[in-house]
XYZ file of C-alpha atoms in Angstrom:
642
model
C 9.448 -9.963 34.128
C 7.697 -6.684 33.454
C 4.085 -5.632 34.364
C 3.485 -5.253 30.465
C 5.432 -8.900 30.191
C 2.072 -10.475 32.933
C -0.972 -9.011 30.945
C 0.259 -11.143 27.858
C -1.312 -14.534 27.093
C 1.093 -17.105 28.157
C 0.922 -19.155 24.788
C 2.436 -22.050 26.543
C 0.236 -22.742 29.301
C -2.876 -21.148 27.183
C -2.605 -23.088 24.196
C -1.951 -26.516 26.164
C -5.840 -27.302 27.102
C -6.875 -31.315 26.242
C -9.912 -30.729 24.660
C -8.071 -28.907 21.649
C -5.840 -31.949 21.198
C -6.070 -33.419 17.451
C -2.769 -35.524 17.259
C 0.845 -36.460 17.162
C 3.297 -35.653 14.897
C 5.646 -38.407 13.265
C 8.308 -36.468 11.072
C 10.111 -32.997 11.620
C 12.389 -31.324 9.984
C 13.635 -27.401 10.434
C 10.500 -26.527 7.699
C 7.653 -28.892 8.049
C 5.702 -31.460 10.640
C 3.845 -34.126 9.446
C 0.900 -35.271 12.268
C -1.301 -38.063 12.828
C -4.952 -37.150 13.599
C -7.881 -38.703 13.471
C -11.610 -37.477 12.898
C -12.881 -37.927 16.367
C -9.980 -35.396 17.451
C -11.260 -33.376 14.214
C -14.643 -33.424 15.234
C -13.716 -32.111 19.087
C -12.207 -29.370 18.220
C -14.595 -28.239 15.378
C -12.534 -29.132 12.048
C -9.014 -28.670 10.943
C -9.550 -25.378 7.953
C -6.370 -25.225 5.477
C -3.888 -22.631 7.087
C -5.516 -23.025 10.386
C -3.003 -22.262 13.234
C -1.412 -25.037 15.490
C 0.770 -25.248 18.573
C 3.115 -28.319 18.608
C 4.742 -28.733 22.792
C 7.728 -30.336 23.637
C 5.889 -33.096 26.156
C 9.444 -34.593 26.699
C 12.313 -33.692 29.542
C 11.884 -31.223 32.432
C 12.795 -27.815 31.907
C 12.206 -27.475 28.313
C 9.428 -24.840 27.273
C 8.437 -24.634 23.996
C 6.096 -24.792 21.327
C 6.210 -24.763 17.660
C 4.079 -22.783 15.936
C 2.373 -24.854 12.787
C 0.075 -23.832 10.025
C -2.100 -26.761 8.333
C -1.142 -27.159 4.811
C -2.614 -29.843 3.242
C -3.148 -33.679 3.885
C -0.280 -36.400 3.997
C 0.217 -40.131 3.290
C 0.833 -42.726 6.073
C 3.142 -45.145 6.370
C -0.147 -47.739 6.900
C -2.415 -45.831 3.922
C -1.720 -48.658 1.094
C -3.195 -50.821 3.747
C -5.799 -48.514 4.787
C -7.015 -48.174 0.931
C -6.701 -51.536 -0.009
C -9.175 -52.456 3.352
C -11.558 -49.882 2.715
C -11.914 -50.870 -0.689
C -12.581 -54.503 -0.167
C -15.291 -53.254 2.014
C -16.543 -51.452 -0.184
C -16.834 -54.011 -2.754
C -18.227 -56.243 -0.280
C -21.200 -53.868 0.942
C -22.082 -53.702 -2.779
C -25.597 -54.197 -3.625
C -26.238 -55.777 -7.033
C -29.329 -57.038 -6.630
C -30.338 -54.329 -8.522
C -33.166 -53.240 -6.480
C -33.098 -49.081 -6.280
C -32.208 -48.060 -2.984
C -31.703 -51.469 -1.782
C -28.731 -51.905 1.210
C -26.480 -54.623 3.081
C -26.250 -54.388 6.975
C -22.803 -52.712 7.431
C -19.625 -55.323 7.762
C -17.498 -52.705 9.354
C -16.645 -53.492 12.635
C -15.223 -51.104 15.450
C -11.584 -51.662 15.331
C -11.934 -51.315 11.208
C -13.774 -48.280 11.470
C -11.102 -47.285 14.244
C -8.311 -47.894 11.541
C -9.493 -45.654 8.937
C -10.677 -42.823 11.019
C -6.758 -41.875 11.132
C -5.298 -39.868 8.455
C -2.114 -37.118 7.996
C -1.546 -33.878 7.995
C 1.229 -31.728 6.617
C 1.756 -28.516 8.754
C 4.556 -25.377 8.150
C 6.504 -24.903 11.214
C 6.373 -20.435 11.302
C 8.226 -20.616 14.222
C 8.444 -21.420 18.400
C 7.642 -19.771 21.268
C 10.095 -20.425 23.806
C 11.189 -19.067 27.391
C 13.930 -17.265 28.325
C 14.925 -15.516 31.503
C 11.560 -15.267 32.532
C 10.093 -14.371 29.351
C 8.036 -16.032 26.926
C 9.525 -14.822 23.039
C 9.104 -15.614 19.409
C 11.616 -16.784 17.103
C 10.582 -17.237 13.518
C 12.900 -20.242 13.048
C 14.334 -23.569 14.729
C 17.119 -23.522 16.844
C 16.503 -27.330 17.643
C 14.162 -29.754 16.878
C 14.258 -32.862 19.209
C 12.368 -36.371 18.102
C 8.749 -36.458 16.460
C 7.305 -38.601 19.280
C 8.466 -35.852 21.759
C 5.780 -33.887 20.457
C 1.430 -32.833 20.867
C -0.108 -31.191 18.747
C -2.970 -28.515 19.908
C -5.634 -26.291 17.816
C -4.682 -22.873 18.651
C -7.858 -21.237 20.354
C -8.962 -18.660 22.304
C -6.039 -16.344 24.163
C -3.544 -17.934 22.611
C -4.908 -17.651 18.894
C -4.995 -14.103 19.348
C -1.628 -13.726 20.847
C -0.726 -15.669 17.405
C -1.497 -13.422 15.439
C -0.968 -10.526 16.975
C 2.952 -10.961 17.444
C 4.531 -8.095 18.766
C 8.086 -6.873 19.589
C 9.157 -5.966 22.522
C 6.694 -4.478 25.505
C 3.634 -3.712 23.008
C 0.620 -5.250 24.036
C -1.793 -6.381 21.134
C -5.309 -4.331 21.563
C -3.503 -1.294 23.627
C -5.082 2.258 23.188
C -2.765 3.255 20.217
C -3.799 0.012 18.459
C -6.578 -0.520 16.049
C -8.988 -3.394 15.470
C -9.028 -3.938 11.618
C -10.875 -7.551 11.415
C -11.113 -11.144 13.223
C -9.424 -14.613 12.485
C -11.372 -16.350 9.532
C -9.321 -19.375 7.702
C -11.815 -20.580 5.372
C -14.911 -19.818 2.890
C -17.273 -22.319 4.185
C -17.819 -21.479 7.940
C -20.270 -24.111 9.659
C -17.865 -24.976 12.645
C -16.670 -21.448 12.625
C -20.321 -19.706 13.313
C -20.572 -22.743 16.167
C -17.630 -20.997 18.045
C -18.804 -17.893 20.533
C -15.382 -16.046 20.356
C -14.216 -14.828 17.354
C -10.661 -13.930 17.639
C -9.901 -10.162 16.918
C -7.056 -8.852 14.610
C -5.383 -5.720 15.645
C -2.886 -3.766 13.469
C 0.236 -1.100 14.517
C 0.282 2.057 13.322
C 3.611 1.733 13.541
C 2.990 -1.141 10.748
C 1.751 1.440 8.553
C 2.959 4.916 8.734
C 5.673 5.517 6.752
C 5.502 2.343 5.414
C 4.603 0.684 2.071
C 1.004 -1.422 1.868
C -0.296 -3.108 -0.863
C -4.006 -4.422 -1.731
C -4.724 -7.440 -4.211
C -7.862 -8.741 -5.405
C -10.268 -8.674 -7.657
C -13.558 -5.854 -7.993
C -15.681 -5.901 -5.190
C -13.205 -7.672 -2.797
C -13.309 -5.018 -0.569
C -9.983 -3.339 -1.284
C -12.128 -0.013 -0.708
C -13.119 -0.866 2.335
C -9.254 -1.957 3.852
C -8.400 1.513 2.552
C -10.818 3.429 4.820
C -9.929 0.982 8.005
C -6.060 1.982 7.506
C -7.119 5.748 7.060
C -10.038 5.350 9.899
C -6.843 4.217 12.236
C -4.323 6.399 10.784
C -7.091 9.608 12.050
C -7.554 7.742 15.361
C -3.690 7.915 16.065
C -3.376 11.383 14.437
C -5.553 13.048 16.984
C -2.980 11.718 20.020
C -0.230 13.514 18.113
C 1.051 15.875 20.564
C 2.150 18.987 18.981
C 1.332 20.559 15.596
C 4.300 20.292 13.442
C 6.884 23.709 13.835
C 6.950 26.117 10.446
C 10.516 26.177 9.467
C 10.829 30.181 10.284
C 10.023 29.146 13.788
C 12.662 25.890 14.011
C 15.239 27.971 12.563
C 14.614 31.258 14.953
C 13.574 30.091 18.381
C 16.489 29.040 19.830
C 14.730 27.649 23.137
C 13.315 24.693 20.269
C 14.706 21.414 21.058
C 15.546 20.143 17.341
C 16.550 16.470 18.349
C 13.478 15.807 20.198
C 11.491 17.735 17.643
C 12.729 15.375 15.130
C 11.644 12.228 16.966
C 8.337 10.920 14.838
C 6.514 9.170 17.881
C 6.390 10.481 21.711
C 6.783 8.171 24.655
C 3.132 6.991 24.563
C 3.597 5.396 20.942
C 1.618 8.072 19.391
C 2.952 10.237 16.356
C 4.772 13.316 17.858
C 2.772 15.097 14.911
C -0.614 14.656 13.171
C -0.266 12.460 10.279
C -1.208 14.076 6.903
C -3.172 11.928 4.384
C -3.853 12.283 0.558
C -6.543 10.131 -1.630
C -5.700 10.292 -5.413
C -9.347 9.053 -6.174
C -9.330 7.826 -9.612
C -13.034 6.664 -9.223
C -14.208 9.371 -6.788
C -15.631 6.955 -4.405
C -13.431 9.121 -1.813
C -14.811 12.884 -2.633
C -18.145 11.675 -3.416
C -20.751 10.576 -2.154
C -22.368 7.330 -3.795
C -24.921 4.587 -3.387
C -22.907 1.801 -4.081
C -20.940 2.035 -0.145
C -23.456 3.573 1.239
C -22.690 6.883 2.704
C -18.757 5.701 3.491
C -17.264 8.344 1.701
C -14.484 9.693 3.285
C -15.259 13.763 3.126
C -18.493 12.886 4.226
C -16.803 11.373 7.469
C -14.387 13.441 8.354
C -15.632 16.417 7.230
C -13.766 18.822 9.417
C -10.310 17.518 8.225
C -10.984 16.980 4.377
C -10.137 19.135 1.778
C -10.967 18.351 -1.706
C -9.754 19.175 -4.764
C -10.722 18.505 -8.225
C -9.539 19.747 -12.143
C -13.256 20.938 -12.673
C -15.002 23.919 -10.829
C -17.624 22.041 -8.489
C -19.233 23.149 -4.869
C -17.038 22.062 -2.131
C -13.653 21.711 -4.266
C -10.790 23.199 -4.357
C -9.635 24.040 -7.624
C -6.706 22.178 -8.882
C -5.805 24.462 -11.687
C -2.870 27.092 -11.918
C -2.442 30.240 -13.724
C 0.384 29.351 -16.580
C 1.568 33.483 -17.079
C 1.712 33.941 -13.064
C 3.471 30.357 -12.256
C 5.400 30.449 -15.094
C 8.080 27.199 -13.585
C 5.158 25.157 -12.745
C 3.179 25.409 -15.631
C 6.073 24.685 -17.437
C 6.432 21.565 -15.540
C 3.156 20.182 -16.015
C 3.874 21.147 -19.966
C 7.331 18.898 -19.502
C 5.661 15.911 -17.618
C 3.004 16.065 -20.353
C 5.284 15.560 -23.294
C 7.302 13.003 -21.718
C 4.391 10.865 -20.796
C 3.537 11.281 -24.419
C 7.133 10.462 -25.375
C 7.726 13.301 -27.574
C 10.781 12.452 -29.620
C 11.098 15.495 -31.834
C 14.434 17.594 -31.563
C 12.730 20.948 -31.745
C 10.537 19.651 -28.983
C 12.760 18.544 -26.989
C 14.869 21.785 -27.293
C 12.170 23.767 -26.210
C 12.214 21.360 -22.927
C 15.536 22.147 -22.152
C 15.266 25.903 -21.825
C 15.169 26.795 -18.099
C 12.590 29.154 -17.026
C 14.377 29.267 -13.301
C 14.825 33.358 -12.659
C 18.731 33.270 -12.704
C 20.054 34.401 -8.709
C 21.258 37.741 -10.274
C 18.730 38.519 -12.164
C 18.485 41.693 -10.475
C 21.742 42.275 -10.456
C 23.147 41.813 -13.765
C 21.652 43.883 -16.558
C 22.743 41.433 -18.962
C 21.020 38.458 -17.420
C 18.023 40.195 -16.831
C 17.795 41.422 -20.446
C 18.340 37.717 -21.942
C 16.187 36.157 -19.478
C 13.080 38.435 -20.026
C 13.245 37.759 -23.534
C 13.054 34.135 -23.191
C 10.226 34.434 -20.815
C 8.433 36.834 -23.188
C 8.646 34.130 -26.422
C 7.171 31.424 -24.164
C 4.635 33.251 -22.740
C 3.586 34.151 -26.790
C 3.855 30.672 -27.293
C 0.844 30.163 -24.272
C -1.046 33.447 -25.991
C -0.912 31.513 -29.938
C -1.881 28.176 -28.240
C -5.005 29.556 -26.430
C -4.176 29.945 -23.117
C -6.765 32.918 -21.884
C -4.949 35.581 -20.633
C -5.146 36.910 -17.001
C -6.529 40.732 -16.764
C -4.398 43.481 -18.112
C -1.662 41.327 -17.736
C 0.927 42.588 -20.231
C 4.411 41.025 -21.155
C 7.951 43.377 -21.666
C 11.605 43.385 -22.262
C 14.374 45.778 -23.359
C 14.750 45.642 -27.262
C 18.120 46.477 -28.616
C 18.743 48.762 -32.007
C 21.663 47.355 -32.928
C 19.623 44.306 -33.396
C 18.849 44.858 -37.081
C 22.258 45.706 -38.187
C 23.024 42.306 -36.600
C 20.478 40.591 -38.682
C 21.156 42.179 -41.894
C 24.964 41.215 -41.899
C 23.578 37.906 -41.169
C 25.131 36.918 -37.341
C 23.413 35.250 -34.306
C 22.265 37.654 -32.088
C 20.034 35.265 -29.786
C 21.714 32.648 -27.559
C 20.133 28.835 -27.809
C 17.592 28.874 -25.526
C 16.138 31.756 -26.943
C 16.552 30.343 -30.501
C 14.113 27.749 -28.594
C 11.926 29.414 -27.454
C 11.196 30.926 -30.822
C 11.545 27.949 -33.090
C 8.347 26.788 -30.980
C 6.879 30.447 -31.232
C 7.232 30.781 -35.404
C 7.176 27.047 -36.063
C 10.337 27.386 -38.105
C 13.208 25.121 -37.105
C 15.682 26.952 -39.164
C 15.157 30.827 -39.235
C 13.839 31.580 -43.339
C 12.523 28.151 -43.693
C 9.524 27.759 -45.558
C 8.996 24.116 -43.832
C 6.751 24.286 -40.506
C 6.600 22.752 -37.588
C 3.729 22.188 -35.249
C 5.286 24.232 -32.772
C 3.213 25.882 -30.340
C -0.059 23.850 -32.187
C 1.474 21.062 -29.495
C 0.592 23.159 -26.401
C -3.445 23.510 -28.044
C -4.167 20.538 -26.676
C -7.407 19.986 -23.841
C -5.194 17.665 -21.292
C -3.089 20.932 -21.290
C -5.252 23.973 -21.787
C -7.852 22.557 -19.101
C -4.994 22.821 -16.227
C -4.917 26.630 -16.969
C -6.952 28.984 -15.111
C -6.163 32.762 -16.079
C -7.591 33.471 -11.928
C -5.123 31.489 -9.491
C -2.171 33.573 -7.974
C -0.811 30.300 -5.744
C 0.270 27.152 -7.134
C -2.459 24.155 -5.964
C 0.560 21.922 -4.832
C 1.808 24.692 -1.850
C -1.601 24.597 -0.346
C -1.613 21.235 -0.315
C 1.538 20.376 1.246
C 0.452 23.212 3.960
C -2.679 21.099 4.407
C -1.074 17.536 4.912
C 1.975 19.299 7.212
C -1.527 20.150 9.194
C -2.602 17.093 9.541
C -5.591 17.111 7.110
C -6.920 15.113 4.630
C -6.399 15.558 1.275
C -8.128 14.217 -1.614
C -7.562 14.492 -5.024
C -10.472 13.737 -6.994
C -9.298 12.339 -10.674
C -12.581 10.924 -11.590
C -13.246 13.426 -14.076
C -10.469 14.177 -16.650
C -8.656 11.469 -19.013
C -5.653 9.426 -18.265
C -3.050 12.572 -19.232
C -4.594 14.424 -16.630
C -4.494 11.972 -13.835
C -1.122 11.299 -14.541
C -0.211 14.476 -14.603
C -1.428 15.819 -11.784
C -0.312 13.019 -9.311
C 3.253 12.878 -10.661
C 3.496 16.846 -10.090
C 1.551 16.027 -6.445
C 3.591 13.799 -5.346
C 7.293 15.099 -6.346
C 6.363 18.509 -4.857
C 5.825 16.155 -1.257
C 8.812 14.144 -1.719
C 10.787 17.253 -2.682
C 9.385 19.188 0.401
C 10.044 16.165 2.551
C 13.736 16.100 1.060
C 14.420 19.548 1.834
C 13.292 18.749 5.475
C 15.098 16.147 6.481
C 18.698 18.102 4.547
C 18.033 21.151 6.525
C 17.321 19.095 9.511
C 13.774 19.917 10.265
C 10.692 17.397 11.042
C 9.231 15.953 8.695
C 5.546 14.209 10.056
C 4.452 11.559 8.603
C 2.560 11.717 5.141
C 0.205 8.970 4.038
C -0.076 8.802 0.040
C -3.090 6.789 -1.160
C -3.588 5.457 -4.725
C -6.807 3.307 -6.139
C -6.488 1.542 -9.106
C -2.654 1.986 -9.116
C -1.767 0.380 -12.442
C -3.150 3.821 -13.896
C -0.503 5.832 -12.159
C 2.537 3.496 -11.111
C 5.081 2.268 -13.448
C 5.092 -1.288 -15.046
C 6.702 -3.874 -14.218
C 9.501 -4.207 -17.095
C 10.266 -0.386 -16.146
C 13.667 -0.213 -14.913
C 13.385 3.692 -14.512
C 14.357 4.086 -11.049
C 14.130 8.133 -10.915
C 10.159 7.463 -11.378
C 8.919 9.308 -8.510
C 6.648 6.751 -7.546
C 9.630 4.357 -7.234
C 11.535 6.743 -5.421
C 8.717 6.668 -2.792
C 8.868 3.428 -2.847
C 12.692 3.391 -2.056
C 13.341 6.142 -0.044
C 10.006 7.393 1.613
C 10.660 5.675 4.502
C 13.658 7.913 5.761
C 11.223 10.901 4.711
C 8.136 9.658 7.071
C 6.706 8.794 3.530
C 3.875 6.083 3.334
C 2.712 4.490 0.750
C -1.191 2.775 0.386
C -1.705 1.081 -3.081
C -4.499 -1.124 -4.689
C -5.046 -3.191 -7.711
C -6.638 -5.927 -9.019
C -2.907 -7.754 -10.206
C 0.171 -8.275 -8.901
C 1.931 -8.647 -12.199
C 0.865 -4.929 -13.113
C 3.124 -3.168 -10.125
C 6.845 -2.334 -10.526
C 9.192 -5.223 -9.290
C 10.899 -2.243 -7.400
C 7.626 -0.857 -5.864
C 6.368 -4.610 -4.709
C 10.072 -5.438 -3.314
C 9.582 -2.001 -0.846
C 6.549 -3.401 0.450
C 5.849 -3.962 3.796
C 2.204 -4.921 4.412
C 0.392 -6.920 1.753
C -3.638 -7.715 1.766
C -4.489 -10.060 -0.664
C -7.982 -10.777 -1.532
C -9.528 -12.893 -4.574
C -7.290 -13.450 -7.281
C -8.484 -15.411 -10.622
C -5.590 -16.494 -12.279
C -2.444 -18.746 -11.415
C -0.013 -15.725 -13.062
C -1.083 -13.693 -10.233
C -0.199 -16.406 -7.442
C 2.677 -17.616 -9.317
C 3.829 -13.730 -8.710
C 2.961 -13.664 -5.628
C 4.436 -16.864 -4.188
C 7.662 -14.727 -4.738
C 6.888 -12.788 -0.967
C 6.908 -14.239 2.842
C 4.915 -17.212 2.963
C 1.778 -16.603 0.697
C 2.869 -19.402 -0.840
C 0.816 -21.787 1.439
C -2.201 -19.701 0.361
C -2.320 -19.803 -3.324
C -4.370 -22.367 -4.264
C -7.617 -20.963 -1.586
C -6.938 -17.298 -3.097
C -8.612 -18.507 -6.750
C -11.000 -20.892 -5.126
C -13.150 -18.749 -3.023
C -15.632 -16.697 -4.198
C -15.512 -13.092 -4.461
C -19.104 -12.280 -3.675
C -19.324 -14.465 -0.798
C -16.174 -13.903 0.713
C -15.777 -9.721 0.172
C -13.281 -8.391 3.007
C -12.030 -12.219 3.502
C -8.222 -11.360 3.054
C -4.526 -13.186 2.951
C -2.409 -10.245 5.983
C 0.654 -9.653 6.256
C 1.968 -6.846 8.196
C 5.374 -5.592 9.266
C 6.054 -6.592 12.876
C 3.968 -9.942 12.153
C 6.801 -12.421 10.351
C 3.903 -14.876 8.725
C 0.632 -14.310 7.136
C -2.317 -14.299 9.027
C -5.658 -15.058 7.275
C -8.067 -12.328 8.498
C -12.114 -11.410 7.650
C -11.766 -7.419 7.519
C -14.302 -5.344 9.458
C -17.003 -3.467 7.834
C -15.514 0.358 7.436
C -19.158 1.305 9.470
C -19.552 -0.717 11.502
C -16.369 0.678 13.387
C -18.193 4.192 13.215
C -21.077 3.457 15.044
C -19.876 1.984 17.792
């Protein structure tokens, strides 16, 4: 046994303490125990809450250690309950005043033994696994190998060291707590909370970072659950681990000309310490600009207030302390052209002419320079979009002036009536005249499309440097980025965080071909039925499902919130790794969610408690733990302060 393997809890001596017995169990199977307790065991170890955790030890031969690990479910009939009823209602009938006296009472007729006999009831319990020991070592299995006879059985409340060895299961040698580790919350199981404010030691929850980088998280639960304030523990822990990275990440000139670079190692993600081998970059896409703001309603949590030195903001409007997120359309001629695609096929633009005009490619051919004739047909293309921009009011950068080489024999072509310009310059100026056929007197909207705010509002004649390079420098740095969509309508935000986040993925993509590191990137998205796909949406190339999919072999993460289940991509929600479920109002939503791990033993609490008494009280599941844990999540500043 390991040094690491000692400062563990031993679950099976820790958990086996008389004064947390409450019963015996008297039918197993490989899924479920049903126990017999009785209130006066209740009462000892201060109540029995749904989904509480219990610890069920083999009390029969030598040499057998092991202990099931149960959750409480929900009460169970007796083989003696008909009985039981039948006794307790004769009583009741018989300690019946009818005198009709208000307030008038019988002496009680309940003797000891009676009252003995109906203190015992059931209780129905999921078996989540056993913790069993092997050469030396105490491990978890999340399944039966064996079950031997109910009676062989005693069930124990789960308290203390071993409650927090629970649920905070860990592979291997890592130790829950440990200095790469991050407290997120403590062990809560139900609304009401009388026997749980008795108790002196609350249990503490700690989560991986491991669990979360380069992973896929999810956030359920109705306004003012305190989705918000999850968000800024996972990005509070994610900075914590970021500043134990060891090196800043190597430019790709530098990987590809020092030859002294070890590549392997440099493409390891974490170093021997369990730290990142790189800072981790963040982005925020703040559609409510709780993030880049500051506002009264979380008191002074927001994030660039924070973490000031590593924030950089960025917003579609010119404001103190942003960076604009604008480019110049006549400068970045392939982005701008981009955004102009991604805008017309979020409006699905079905028109042929339209769609002709989206097919030309603006790419500078590879020998352009070289070949006279390529040059000539390109710049002539270029020039009838950029007219198109000029007719559609896109304001002009400074004595900025467009050319290309005319030809004479042009006119002769014309007036004997032959095609001189190839299709993607007949295009190109379909969209510019608004004629579909050449001598038409029917027009087309044309270049009247492009004279449109959503579009002429991401234009700035100033920029020289696409917004999306800067920003993928910043998160390869380590910063954090935040993308402040609060002001701007639904176009816009789409827009802009579609174009964000393919740039990223392609970056990453190009890495990891080319065999350089990639560190890990953590995308964040509020209200993310605004952005993501829905859920009949079987369009796979959607770059938020190809996060979803691949992101992980990129160092990709992905942190998403919204009130419902049903509104997320079946593809995005399948990816998911972590899941924090809060308040939910409806049975659609749990009947959804029933679909993943065990949160099917939670359903029923997750519309019954309230979501103004129970804000941060959440349903966790994370990646190295294999069952749900039900967890109250720590106030995002209360951490700061310590």
């Amino acid at each position: 046994m390991s040094i690491l393997d000692s400062l563990k809890p031993n679950v099976l001596v820790e958990g086996k303490k008389e004064e947390n017995f409450i019963g015996r169990p008297f039918y197993i199977d490989y899924e479920k125990v049903n126990i017999l307790i009785s209130d006066a065991w209740k009462h000892k170890v201060k109540g029995i809450p749904q989904s509480s955790f219990l610890l069920a030890y083999y009390d029969g031969e030598d040499g057998v250690e092991e202990a099931l690990l149960l959750r409480a479910l929900a009460p169970v009939k007796l083989p003696t309950d008909n009985d039981v009823v039948s006794s307790m209602i004769e009583y009741y009938k018989d300690n019946l005043d009818t005198s009709g006296r208000a307030g008038a009472t019988k002496p009680s007729k309940l003797d000891d033994f009676t009252r003995y006999e109906f203190s015992f009831s059931g209780l129905e319990c999921r078996i989540l696994g056993v913790f069993y020991k092997t050469n030396g070592k105490i491990e978890f299995g999340a399944d039966l190998e064996n079950f031997y006879s109910a009676n062989n059985y005693r069930v124990y409340k789960a308290t203390g060291k071993a409650l927090q060895e629970i649920v905070n299961q860990r592979t291997g040698d890592d130790i829950a707590g440990n200095d790469n580790e991050f407290k997120i919350g403590k062990v809560r199981y139900s609304s009401s909370r009388r026997f749980q404010n008795q108790e002196n030691d609350e249990i503490p929850v700690y989560v991986s970072p491991k669990d979360f980088i380069g992973k896929r998280t999810a956030l359920f639960g109705m306004t003012r659950t305190g989705k918000s304030n999850t968000i800024k523990k996972i990005i509070e822990a994610s900075v914590e681990i970021s500043n134990k990275a060891e090196n800043k990440i190597l430019s790709n000139e530098s990987l590809l000309k020092n030859d002294s670079v070890d590549v392997e190692s440099n493409l390891e993600v974490f170093a021997k310490n369990g730290a990142p081998k790189f800072p981790i970059g963040q982005i925020i896409f703040d559609i409510n600009g709780e993030y880049a703001n500051a506002n009264m309603q979380d008191k002074g949590t927001a994030i660039f207030e924070l973490y000031e030195d590593d924030v950089v903001r960025y917003s579609v409007l010119e404001k103190q302390g942003f960076e604009i997120m604008k480019i110049n359309f006549y400068k970045e001629v392939e982005t701008g052209f981009s955004l102009i695609s991604n805008y017309f096929k979020n409006k699905k633009e079905s028109s042929d002419y339209v769609n002709n005009f989206l097919a030309v490619s603006l790419e500078k051919p590879d020998d352009y320079d070289t070949d006279r004739g390529v040059k000539i047909r390109y710049d002539r293309k270029l020039a009838a979009y950029l007219c198109c921009l000029r007719c559609a009011g896109f304001k002009l950068p400074h004595e900025f002036k467009v050319s290309f080489q005319g030809a004479k024999e042009i006119n002769a072509l014309v007036r004997e009536g032959k095609e001189w310009a190839d299709e993607e310059l007949q295009a190109m100026l379909g969209f510019l005249t608004r004629h579909k056929v050449p001598g038409s007197n029917n027009l087309v909207s044309g270049y009247l499309k492009l004279k449109t705010n959503a579009l002429l509002s991401l234009h700035t004649s100033q920029s020289d440097k696409p917004f999306e390079d800067r920003i993928i420098h910043e998160v390869r740095s380590g910063k954090i980025v935040i993308i402040d969509l609060s002001q701007g309508d639904k176009d816009i935000q789409t827009l802009y965080s579609e174009r964000i986040c393919q740039k990223i993925f392609s970056n990453a993509m190009n890495r990891f071909i080319n065999v350089q590191p990639n560190n890990f990137i953590q995308f964040y998205f509020e209200e993310a039925h605004n952005l993501f796909p829905k859920k009949d949406d079987k369009d796979l190339s959607q770059i938020y499902n190809r996060i979803a999919k691949e992101g992980a072999k990129l160092n990709l993460g992905m942190i998403y919130a919204t009130q419902e289940v049903s509104s997320i991509s079946s593809n995005i929600l399948k990816n998911t790794q972590n899941w924090f479920i809060a308040h939910l109002n409806n049975e659609d939503e749990t009947k959804e969610l029933k679909k993943y791990y065990d949160f099917e033993d939670f359903t029923s609490s997750l519309i019954r408690f309230s979501a103004n008494n129970d804000k941060g009280f959440v349903r966790m599941k994370t990646y190295t733990n294999p069952f749900v844990v039900p967890v109250q999540i720590d106030q995002f500043l209360a951490t700061l302060s310590n």
